[in-house]
mmCIF file of C-alpha atoms in Angstrom:
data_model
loop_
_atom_site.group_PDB
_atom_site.id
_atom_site.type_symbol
_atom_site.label_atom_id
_atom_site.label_comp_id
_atom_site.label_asym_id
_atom_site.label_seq_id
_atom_site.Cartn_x
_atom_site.Cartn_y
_atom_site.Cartn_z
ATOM 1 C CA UNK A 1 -8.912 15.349 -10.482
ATOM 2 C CA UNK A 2 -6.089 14.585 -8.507
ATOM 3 C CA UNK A 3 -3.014 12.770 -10.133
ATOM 4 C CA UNK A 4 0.178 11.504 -8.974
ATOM 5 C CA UNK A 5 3.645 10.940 -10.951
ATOM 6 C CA UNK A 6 6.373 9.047 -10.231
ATOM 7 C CA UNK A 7 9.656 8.046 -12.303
ATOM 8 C CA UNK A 8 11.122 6.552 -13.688
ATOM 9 C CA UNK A 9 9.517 3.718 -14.436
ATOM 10 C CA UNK A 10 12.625 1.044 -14.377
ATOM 11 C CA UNK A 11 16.035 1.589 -13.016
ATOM 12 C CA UNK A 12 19.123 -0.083 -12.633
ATOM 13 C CA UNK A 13 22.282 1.197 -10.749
ATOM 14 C CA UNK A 14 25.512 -0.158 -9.563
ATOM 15 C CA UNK A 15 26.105 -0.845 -5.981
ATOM 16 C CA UNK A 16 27.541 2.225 -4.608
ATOM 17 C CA UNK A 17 26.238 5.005 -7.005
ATOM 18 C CA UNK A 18 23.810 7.444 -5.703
ATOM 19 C CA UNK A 19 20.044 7.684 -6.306
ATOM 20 C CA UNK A 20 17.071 9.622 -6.820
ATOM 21 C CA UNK A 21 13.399 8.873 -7.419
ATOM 22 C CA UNK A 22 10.823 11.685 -7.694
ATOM 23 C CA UNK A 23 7.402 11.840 -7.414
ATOM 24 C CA UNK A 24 4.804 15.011 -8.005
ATOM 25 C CA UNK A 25 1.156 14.678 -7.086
ATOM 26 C CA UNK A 26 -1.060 17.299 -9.228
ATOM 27 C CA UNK A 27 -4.668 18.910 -8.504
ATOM 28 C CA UNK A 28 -4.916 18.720 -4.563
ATOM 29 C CA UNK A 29 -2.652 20.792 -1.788
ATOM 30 C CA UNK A 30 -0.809 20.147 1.388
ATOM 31 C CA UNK A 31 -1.258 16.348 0.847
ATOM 32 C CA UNK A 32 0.083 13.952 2.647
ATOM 33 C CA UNK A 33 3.180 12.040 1.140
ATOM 34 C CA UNK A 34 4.624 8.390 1.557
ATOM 35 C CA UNK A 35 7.264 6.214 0.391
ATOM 36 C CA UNK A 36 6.646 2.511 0.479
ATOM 37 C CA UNK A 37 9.074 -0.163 -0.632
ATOM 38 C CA UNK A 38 7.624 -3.737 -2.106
ATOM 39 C CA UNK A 39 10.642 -6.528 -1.725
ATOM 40 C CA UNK A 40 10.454 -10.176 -2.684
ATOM 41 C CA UNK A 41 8.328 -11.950 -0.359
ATOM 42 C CA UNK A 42 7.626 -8.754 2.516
ATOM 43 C CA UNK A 43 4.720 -6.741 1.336
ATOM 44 C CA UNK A 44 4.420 -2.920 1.430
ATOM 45 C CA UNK A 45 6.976 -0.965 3.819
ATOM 46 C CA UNK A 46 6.217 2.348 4.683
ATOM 47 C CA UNK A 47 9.550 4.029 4.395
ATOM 48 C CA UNK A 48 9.294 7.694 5.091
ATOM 49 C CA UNK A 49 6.068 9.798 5.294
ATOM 50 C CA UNK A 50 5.773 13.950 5.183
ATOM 51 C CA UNK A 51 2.750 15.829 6.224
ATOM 52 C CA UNK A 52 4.666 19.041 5.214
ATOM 53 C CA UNK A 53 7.131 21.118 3.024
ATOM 54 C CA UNK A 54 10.416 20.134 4.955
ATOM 55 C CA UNK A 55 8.698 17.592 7.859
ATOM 56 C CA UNK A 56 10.077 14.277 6.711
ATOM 57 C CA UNK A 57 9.662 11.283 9.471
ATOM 58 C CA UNK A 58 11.576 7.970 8.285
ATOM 59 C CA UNK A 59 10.166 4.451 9.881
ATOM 60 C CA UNK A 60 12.864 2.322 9.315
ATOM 61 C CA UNK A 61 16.738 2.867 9.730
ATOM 62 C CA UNK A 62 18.257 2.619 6.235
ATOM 63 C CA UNK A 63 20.643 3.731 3.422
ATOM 64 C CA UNK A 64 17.943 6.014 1.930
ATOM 65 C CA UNK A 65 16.485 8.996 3.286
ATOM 66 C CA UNK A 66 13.697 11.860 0.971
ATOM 67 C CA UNK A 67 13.027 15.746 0.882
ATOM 68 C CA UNK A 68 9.911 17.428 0.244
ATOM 69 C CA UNK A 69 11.154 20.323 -1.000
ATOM 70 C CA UNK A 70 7.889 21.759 -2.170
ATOM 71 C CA UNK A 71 4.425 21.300 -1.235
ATOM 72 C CA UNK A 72 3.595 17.814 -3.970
ATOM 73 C CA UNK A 73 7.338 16.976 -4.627
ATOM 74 C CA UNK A 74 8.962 14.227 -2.580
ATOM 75 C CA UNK A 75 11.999 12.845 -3.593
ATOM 76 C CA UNK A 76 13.817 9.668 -2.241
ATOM 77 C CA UNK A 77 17.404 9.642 -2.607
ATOM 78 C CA UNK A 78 20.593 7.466 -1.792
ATOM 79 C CA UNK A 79 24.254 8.424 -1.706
ATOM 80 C CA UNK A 80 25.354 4.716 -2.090
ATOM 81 C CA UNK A 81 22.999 2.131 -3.186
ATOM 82 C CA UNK A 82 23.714 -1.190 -1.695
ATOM 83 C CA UNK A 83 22.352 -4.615 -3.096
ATOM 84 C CA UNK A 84 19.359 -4.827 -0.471
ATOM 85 C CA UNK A 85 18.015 -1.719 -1.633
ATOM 86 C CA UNK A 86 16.289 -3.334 -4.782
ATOM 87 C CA UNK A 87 12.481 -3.843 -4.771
ATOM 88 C CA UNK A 88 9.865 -1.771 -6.411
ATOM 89 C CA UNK A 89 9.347 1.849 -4.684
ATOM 90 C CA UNK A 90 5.921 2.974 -4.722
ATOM 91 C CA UNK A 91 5.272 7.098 -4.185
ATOM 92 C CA UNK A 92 1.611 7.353 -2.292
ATOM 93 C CA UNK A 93 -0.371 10.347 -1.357
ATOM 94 C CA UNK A 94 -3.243 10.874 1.259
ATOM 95 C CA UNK A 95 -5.630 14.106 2.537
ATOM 96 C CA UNK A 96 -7.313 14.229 5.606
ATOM 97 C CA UNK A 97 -5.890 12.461 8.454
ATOM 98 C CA UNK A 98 -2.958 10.246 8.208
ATOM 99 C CA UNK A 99 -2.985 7.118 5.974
ATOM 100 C CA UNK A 100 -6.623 7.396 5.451
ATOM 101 C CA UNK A 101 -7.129 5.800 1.782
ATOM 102 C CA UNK A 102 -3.605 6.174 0.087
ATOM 103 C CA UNK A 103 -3.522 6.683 -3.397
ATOM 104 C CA UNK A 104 -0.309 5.149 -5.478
ATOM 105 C CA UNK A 105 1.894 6.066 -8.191
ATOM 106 C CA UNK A 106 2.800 3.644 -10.335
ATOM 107 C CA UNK A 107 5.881 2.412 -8.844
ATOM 108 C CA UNK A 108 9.911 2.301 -9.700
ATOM 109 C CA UNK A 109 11.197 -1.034 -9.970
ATOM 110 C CA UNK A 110 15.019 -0.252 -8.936
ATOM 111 C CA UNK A 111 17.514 -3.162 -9.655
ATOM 112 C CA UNK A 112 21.235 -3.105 -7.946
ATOM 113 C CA UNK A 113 23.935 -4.673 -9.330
ATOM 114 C CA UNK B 1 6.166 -8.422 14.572
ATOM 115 C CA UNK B 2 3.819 -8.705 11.966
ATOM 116 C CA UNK B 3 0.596 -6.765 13.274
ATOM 117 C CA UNK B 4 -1.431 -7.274 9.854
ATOM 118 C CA UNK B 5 -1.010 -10.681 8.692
ATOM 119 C CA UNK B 6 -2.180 -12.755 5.440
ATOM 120 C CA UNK B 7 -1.383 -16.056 5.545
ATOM 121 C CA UNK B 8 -2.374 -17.361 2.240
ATOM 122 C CA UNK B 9 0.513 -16.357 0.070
ATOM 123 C CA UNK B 10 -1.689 -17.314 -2.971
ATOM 124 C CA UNK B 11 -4.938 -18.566 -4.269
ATOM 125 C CA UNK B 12 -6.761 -20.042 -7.354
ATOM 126 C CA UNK B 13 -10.066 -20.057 -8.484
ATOM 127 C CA UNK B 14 -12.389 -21.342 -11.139
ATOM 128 C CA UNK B 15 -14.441 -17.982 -13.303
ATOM 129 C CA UNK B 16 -17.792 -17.557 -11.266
ATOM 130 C CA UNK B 17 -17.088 -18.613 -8.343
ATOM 131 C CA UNK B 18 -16.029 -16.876 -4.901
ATOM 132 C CA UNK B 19 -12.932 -15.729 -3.851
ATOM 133 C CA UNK B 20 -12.651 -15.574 -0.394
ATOM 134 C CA UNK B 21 -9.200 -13.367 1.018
ATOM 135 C CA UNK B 22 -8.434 -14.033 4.548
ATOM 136 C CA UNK B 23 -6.339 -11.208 6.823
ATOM 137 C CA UNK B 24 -5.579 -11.316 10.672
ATOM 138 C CA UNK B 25 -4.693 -8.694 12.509
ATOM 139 C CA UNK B 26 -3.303 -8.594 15.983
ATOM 140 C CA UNK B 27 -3.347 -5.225 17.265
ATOM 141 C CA UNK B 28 -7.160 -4.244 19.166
ATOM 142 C CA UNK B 29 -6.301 -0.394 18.120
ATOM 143 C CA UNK B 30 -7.319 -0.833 14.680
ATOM 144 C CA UNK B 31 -10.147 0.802 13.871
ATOM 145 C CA UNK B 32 -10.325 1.003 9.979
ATOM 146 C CA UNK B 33 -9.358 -1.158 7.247
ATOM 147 C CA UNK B 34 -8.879 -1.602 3.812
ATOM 148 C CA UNK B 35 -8.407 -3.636 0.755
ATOM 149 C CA UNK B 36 -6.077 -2.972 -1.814
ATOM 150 C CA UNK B 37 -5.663 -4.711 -5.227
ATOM 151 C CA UNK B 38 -2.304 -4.492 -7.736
ATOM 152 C CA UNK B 39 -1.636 -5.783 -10.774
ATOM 153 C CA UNK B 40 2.477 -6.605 -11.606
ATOM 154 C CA UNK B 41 4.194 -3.180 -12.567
ATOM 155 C CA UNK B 42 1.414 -1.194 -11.316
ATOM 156 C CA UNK B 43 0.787 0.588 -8.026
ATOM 157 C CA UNK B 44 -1.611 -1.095 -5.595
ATOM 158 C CA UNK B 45 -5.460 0.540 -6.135
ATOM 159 C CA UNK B 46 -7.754 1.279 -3.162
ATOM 160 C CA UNK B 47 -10.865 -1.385 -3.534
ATOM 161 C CA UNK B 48 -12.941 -1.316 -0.081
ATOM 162 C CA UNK B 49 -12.413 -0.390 3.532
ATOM 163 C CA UNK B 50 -14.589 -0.729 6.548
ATOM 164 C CA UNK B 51 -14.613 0.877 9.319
ATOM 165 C CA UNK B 52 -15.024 -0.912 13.074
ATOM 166 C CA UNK B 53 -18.167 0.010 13.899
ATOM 167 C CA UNK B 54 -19.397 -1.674 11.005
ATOM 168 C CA UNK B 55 -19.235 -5.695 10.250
ATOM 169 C CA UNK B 56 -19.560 -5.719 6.845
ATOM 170 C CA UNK B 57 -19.558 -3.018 3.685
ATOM 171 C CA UNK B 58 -20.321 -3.896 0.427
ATOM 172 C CA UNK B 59 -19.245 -2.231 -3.087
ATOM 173 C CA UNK B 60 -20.529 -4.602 -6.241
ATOM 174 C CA UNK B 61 -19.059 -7.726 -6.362
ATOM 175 C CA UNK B 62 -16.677 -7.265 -3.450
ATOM 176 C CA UNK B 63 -17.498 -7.046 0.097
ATOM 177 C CA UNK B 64 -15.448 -7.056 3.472
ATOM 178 C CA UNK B 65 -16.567 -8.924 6.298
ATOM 179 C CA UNK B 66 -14.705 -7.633 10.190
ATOM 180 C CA UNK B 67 -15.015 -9.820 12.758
ATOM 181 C CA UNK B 68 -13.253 -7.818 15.282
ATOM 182 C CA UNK B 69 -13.743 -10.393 18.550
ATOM 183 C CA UNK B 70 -11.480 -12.346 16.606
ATOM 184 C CA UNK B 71 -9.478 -9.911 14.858
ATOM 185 C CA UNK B 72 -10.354 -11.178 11.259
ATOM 186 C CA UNK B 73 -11.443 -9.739 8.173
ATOM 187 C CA UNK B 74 -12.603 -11.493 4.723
ATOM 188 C CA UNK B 75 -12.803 -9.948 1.395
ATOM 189 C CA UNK B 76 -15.003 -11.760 -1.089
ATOM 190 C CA UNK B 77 -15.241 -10.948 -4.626
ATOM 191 C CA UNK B 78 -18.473 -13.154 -6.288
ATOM 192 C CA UNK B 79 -18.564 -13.800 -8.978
ATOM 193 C CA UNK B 80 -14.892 -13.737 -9.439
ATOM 194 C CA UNK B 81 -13.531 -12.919 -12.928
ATOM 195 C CA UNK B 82 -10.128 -13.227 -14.868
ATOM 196 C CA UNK B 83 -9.809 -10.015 -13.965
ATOM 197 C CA UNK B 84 -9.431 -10.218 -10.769
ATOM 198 C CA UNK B 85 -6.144 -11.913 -11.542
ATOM 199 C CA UNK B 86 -3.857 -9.601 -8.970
ATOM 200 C CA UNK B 87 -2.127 -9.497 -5.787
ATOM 201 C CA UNK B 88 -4.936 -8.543 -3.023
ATOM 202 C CA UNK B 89 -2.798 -6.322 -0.012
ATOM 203 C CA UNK B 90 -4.930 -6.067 3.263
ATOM 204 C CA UNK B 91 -4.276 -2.627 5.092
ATOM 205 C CA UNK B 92 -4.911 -1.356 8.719
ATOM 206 C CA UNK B 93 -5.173 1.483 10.613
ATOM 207 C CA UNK B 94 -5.815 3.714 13.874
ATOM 208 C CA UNK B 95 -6.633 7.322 14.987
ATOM 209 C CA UNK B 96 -4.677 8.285 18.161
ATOM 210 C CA UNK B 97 -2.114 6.143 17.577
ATOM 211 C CA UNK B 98 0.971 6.651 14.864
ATOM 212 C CA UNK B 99 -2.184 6.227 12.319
ATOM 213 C CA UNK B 100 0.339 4.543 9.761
ATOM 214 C CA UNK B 101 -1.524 2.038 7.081
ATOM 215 C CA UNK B 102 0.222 -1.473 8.338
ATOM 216 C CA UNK B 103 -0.203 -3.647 5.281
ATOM 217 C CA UNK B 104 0.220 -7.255 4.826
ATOM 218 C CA UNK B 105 2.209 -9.422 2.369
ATOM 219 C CA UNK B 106 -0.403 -9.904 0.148
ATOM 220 C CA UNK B 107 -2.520 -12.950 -0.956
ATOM 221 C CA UNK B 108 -1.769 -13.506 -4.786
ATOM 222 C CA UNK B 109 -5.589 -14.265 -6.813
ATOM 223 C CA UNK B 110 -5.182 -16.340 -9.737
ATOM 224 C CA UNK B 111 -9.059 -17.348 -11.394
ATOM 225 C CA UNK B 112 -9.071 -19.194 -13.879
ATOM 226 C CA UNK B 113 -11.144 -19.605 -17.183
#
Protein backbone atom coordinates (compact mmCIF):
# COMPACT_ATOMS: atom_id res chain seq x y z
CA UNK A 1 0.00 0.00 0.00
CA UNK A 2 0.92 3.33 -0.70
CA UNK A 3 2.31 5.61 2.17
CA UNK A 4 3.38 9.06 2.47
CA UNK A 5 5.96 10.79 5.04
CA UNK A 6 6.42 14.03 5.96
CA UNK A 7 8.61 15.80 8.81
CA UNK A 8 9.02 16.92 11.02
CA UNK A 9 6.23 16.93 12.85
CA UNK A 10 6.61 20.52 14.80
CA UNK A 11 8.97 23.27 14.01
CA UNK A 12 9.91 26.47 15.15
CA UNK A 13 12.45 28.92 13.49
CA UNK A 14 13.48 32.45 13.83
CA UNK A 15 12.46 34.99 11.35
CA UNK A 16 15.12 35.05 8.84
CA UNK A 17 16.71 31.51 9.10
CA UNK A 18 16.27 29.19 6.28
CA UNK A 19 13.97 26.15 5.95
CA UNK A 20 13.32 22.82 4.80
CA UNK A 21 10.43 20.37 5.02
CA UNK A 22 10.57 16.98 3.27
CA UNK A 23 8.21 14.66 2.33
CA UNK A 24 8.66 10.90 0.65
CA UNK A 25 5.65 9.01 -0.60
CA UNK A 26 6.42 5.04 -0.64
CA UNK A 27 4.78 2.05 -2.75
CA UNK A 28 3.40 3.92 -5.95
CA UNK A 29 5.59 5.77 -8.93
CA UNK A 30 5.58 8.95 -10.87
CA UNK A 31 2.90 10.37 -8.48
CA UNK A 32 1.76 13.45 -8.44
CA UNK A 33 3.06 15.86 -5.61
CA UNK A 34 1.54 18.98 -3.74
CA UNK A 35 2.26 21.38 -1.13
CA UNK A 36 -0.65 22.94 0.66
CA UNK A 37 -0.43 25.48 3.45
CA UNK A 38 -3.40 25.62 6.31
CA UNK A 39 -3.25 29.37 8.03
CA UNK A 40 -5.54 30.68 10.74
CA UNK A 41 -8.83 31.29 9.38
CA UNK A 42 -7.99 30.54 5.17
CA UNK A 43 -8.36 26.89 4.53
CA UNK A 44 -6.06 24.72 2.36
CA UNK A 45 -3.64 26.64 -0.18
CA UNK A 46 -2.21 24.80 -2.81
CA UNK A 47 1.31 26.09 -2.85
CA UNK A 48 3.37 24.33 -5.43
CA UNK A 49 2.45 21.08 -7.31
CA UNK A 50 5.03 18.64 -9.49
CA UNK A 51 3.88 16.08 -11.91
CA UNK A 52 7.62 15.22 -12.44
CA UNK A 53 11.32 14.75 -11.29
CA UNK A 54 12.43 18.50 -11.75
CA UNK A 55 8.75 20.08 -13.11
CA UNK A 56 7.83 22.21 -10.14
CA UNK A 57 4.80 24.86 -10.90
CA UNK A 58 4.27 27.34 -7.80
CA UNK A 59 0.52 29.00 -7.49
CA UNK A 60 1.14 31.71 -5.40
CA UNK A 61 4.09 34.31 -5.32
CA UNK A 62 5.94 33.77 -2.02
CA UNK A 63 9.11 33.45 0.14
CA UNK A 64 9.15 29.64 -0.34
CA UNK A 65 9.74 27.73 -3.32
CA UNK A 66 10.32 23.15 -3.45
CA UNK A 67 12.45 20.60 -5.57
CA UNK A 68 11.57 17.24 -6.51
CA UNK A 69 14.70 15.97 -6.80
CA UNK A 70 13.69 12.38 -7.20
CA UNK A 71 10.71 10.68 -8.36
CA UNK A 72 8.57 10.59 -4.40
CA UNK A 73 10.81 13.29 -2.72
CA UNK A 74 9.56 16.88 -2.65
CA UNK A 75 11.04 19.21 -0.52
CA UNK A 76 9.83 22.80 0.40
CA UNK A 77 12.42 25.12 1.37
CA UNK A 78 12.98 28.88 2.44
CA UNK A 79 16.14 30.95 2.53
CA UNK A 80 14.56 33.47 5.03
CA UNK A 81 11.50 32.66 6.88
CA UNK A 82 9.39 35.64 7.56
CA UNK A 83 6.56 35.80 10.29
CA UNK A 84 3.61 35.13 7.69
CA UNK A 85 5.05 32.00 6.74
CA UNK A 86 3.64 30.09 9.89
CA UNK A 87 0.64 27.73 9.45
CA UNK A 88 0.64 24.02 9.22
CA UNK A 89 2.20 22.61 5.77
CA UNK A 90 0.57 19.63 4.57
CA UNK A 91 2.70 17.27 1.81
CA UNK A 92 -0.20 15.54 -0.56
CA UNK A 93 0.15 13.05 -3.30
CA UNK A 94 -2.22 12.08 -6.26
CA UNK A 95 -2.09 9.36 -9.48
CA UNK A 96 -4.03 9.64 -12.39
CA UNK A 97 -4.98 12.96 -13.54
CA UNK A 98 -4.34 16.03 -11.61
CA UNK A 99 -5.82 16.56 -8.10
CA UNK A 100 -8.03 13.63 -8.49
CA UNK A 101 -8.44 12.31 -4.70
CA UNK A 102 -5.27 13.72 -2.86
CA UNK A 103 -3.92 11.79 -0.24
CA UNK A 104 -2.13 13.79 2.89
CA UNK A 105 0.76 13.50 5.05
CA UNK A 106 0.37 14.34 8.27
CA UNK A 107 1.30 17.86 8.27
CA UNK A 108 4.27 20.28 9.77
CA UNK A 109 3.03 22.80 12.01
CA UNK A 110 5.93 25.54 11.44
CA UNK A 111 5.94 28.45 14.04
CA UNK A 112 8.10 31.84 13.29
CA UNK A 113 9.33 33.85 15.76
CA UNK B 1 -12.08 35.31 -5.23
CA UNK B 2 -13.20 32.54 -3.36
CA UNK B 3 -14.52 29.94 -6.06
CA UNK B 4 -15.33 27.11 -3.34
CA UNK B 5 -16.98 28.62 -0.49
CA UNK B 6 -18.28 27.29 3.09
CA UNK B 7 -19.94 29.63 4.91
CA UNK B 8 -20.59 28.00 8.15
CA UNK B 9 -17.32 28.40 9.94
CA UNK B 10 -18.66 25.88 12.56
CA UNK B 11 -21.40 23.64 13.70
CA UNK B 12 -22.80 21.63 16.70
CA UNK B 13 -24.81 18.79 17.04
CA UNK B 14 -26.55 16.55 19.49
CA UNK B 15 -25.17 12.29 19.10
CA UNK B 16 -27.78 10.75 16.58
CA UNK B 17 -28.79 13.24 14.86
CA UNK B 18 -27.84 14.76 11.29
CA UNK B 19 -25.21 16.82 10.38
CA UNK B 20 -25.85 18.64 7.49
CA UNK B 21 -22.37 20.57 5.78
CA UNK B 22 -23.24 23.19 3.36
CA UNK B 23 -20.53 24.28 0.36
CA UNK B 24 -21.13 26.77 -2.62
CA UNK B 25 -19.27 26.91 -5.37
CA UNK B 26 -19.19 29.54 -8.04
CA UNK B 27 -17.34 28.37 -10.90
CA UNK B 28 -19.87 26.15 -13.70
CA UNK B 29 -16.43 24.20 -14.73
CA UNK B 30 -16.49 22.03 -11.84
CA UNK B 31 -17.16 18.81 -12.57
CA UNK B 32 -16.08 16.66 -9.49
CA UNK B 33 -16.10 17.12 -5.91
CA UNK B 34 -15.12 15.99 -2.75
CA UNK B 35 -15.30 15.87 0.95
CA UNK B 36 -12.53 15.87 3.14
CA UNK B 37 -12.46 15.39 6.96
CA UNK B 38 -9.29 16.36 9.53
CA UNK B 39 -8.85 16.00 12.85
CA UNK B 40 -6.30 18.87 14.73
CA UNK B 41 -2.57 17.79 14.01
CA UNK B 42 -3.53 15.44 11.41
CA UNK B 43 -3.69 15.69 7.63
CA UNK B 44 -7.14 16.11 6.08
CA UNK B 45 -8.59 12.32 4.95
CA UNK B 46 -10.52 11.81 1.68
CA UNK B 47 -14.35 10.87 2.84
CA UNK B 48 -16.69 11.10 -0.43
CA UNK B 49 -16.70 12.76 -3.81
CA UNK B 50 -19.27 12.92 -6.52
CA UNK B 51 -18.98 13.43 -9.67
CA UNK B 52 -21.48 15.94 -11.89
CA UNK B 53 -23.28 13.69 -13.64
CA UNK B 54 -24.47 12.29 -10.58
CA UNK B 55 -26.81 14.14 -7.78
CA UNK B 56 -26.12 12.25 -5.01
CA UNK B 57 -23.47 9.27 -3.84
CA UNK B 58 -23.69 7.59 -0.83
CA UNK B 59 -20.87 5.73 1.38
CA UNK B 60 -22.48 4.53 5.02
CA UNK B 61 -23.49 7.13 7.05
CA UNK B 62 -22.32 9.97 4.84
CA UNK B 63 -23.72 11.04 1.65
CA UNK B 64 -23.22 14.13 -0.76
CA UNK B 65 -26.01 15.74 -2.30
CA UNK B 66 -24.92 18.27 -5.86
CA UNK B 67 -27.29 20.47 -6.87
CA UNK B 68 -25.42 21.89 -9.70
CA UNK B 69 -28.36 24.51 -11.11
CA UNK B 70 -27.55 26.15 -8.05
CA UNK B 71 -24.06 25.39 -7.54
CA UNK B 72 -24.53 23.67 -4.05
CA UNK B 73 -23.49 20.64 -2.47
CA UNK B 74 -24.52 19.06 1.10
CA UNK B 75 -22.72 16.46 2.98
CA UNK B 76 -24.78 14.66 5.60
CA UNK B 77 -23.44 12.33 8.04
CA UNK B 78 -26.70 10.42 10.00
CA UNK B 79 -26.45 9.37 12.55
CA UNK B 80 -23.73 11.66 13.57
CA UNK B 81 -21.28 10.45 16.26
CA UNK B 82 -18.58 12.01 18.65
CA UNK B 83 -16.48 10.99 16.25
CA UNK B 84 -17.22 12.93 13.79
CA UNK B 85 -15.84 15.72 15.93
CA UNK B 86 -13.42 17.36 13.00
CA UNK B 87 -13.01 20.08 10.63
CA UNK B 88 -15.10 18.99 7.32
CA UNK B 89 -12.96 20.79 4.04
CA UNK B 90 -15.17 20.80 0.81
CA UNK B 91 -12.94 20.35 -2.41
CA UNK B 92 -13.53 21.03 -6.20
CA UNK B 93 -12.35 20.29 -9.33
CA UNK B 94 -12.21 20.28 -13.33
CA UNK B 95 -10.69 18.37 -16.32
CA UNK B 96 -9.56 20.79 -19.10
CA UNK B 97 -9.03 23.40 -17.00
CA UNK B 98 -5.80 23.93 -14.47
CA UNK B 99 -7.59 20.71 -12.72
CA UNK B 100 -6.24 22.08 -9.25
CA UNK B 101 -8.47 20.78 -6.04
CA UNK B 102 -9.92 24.46 -4.88
CA UNK B 103 -10.82 23.80 -1.28
CA UNK B 104 -12.79 25.76 1.10
CA UNK B 105 -12.17 27.07 4.65
CA UNK B 106 -13.70 24.41 6.26
CA UNK B 107 -16.90 24.00 8.41
CA UNK B 108 -15.69 22.92 12.01
CA UNK B 109 -18.31 19.68 13.39
CA UNK B 110 -18.60 19.61 16.98
CA UNK B 111 -21.52 16.63 18.18
CA UNK B 112 -22.07 16.37 21.21
CA UNK B 113 -22.88 13.51 23.78
Amino acid sequence: SQTIHQWPATLVQPVGSPLSLECTVEGTSNPNLYWYRQAAGRGLQLLFYSVGIGQISSEVPQNLSASRPQDRQFILSSKKLLLSDSGFYLCAWSLLQLNEKLFFGSGTQLSVL
Amino acid sequence: DQQVKQNSPSLSVQEGRISILNCDYTNSMFDYFLWYKKYPAEGPTFLISISSIKDKNEDGRFTVFLNKSAKHLSLHIVPSQPGDSAVYFCAASWKGGSEKLVFGKGTKLTVNP
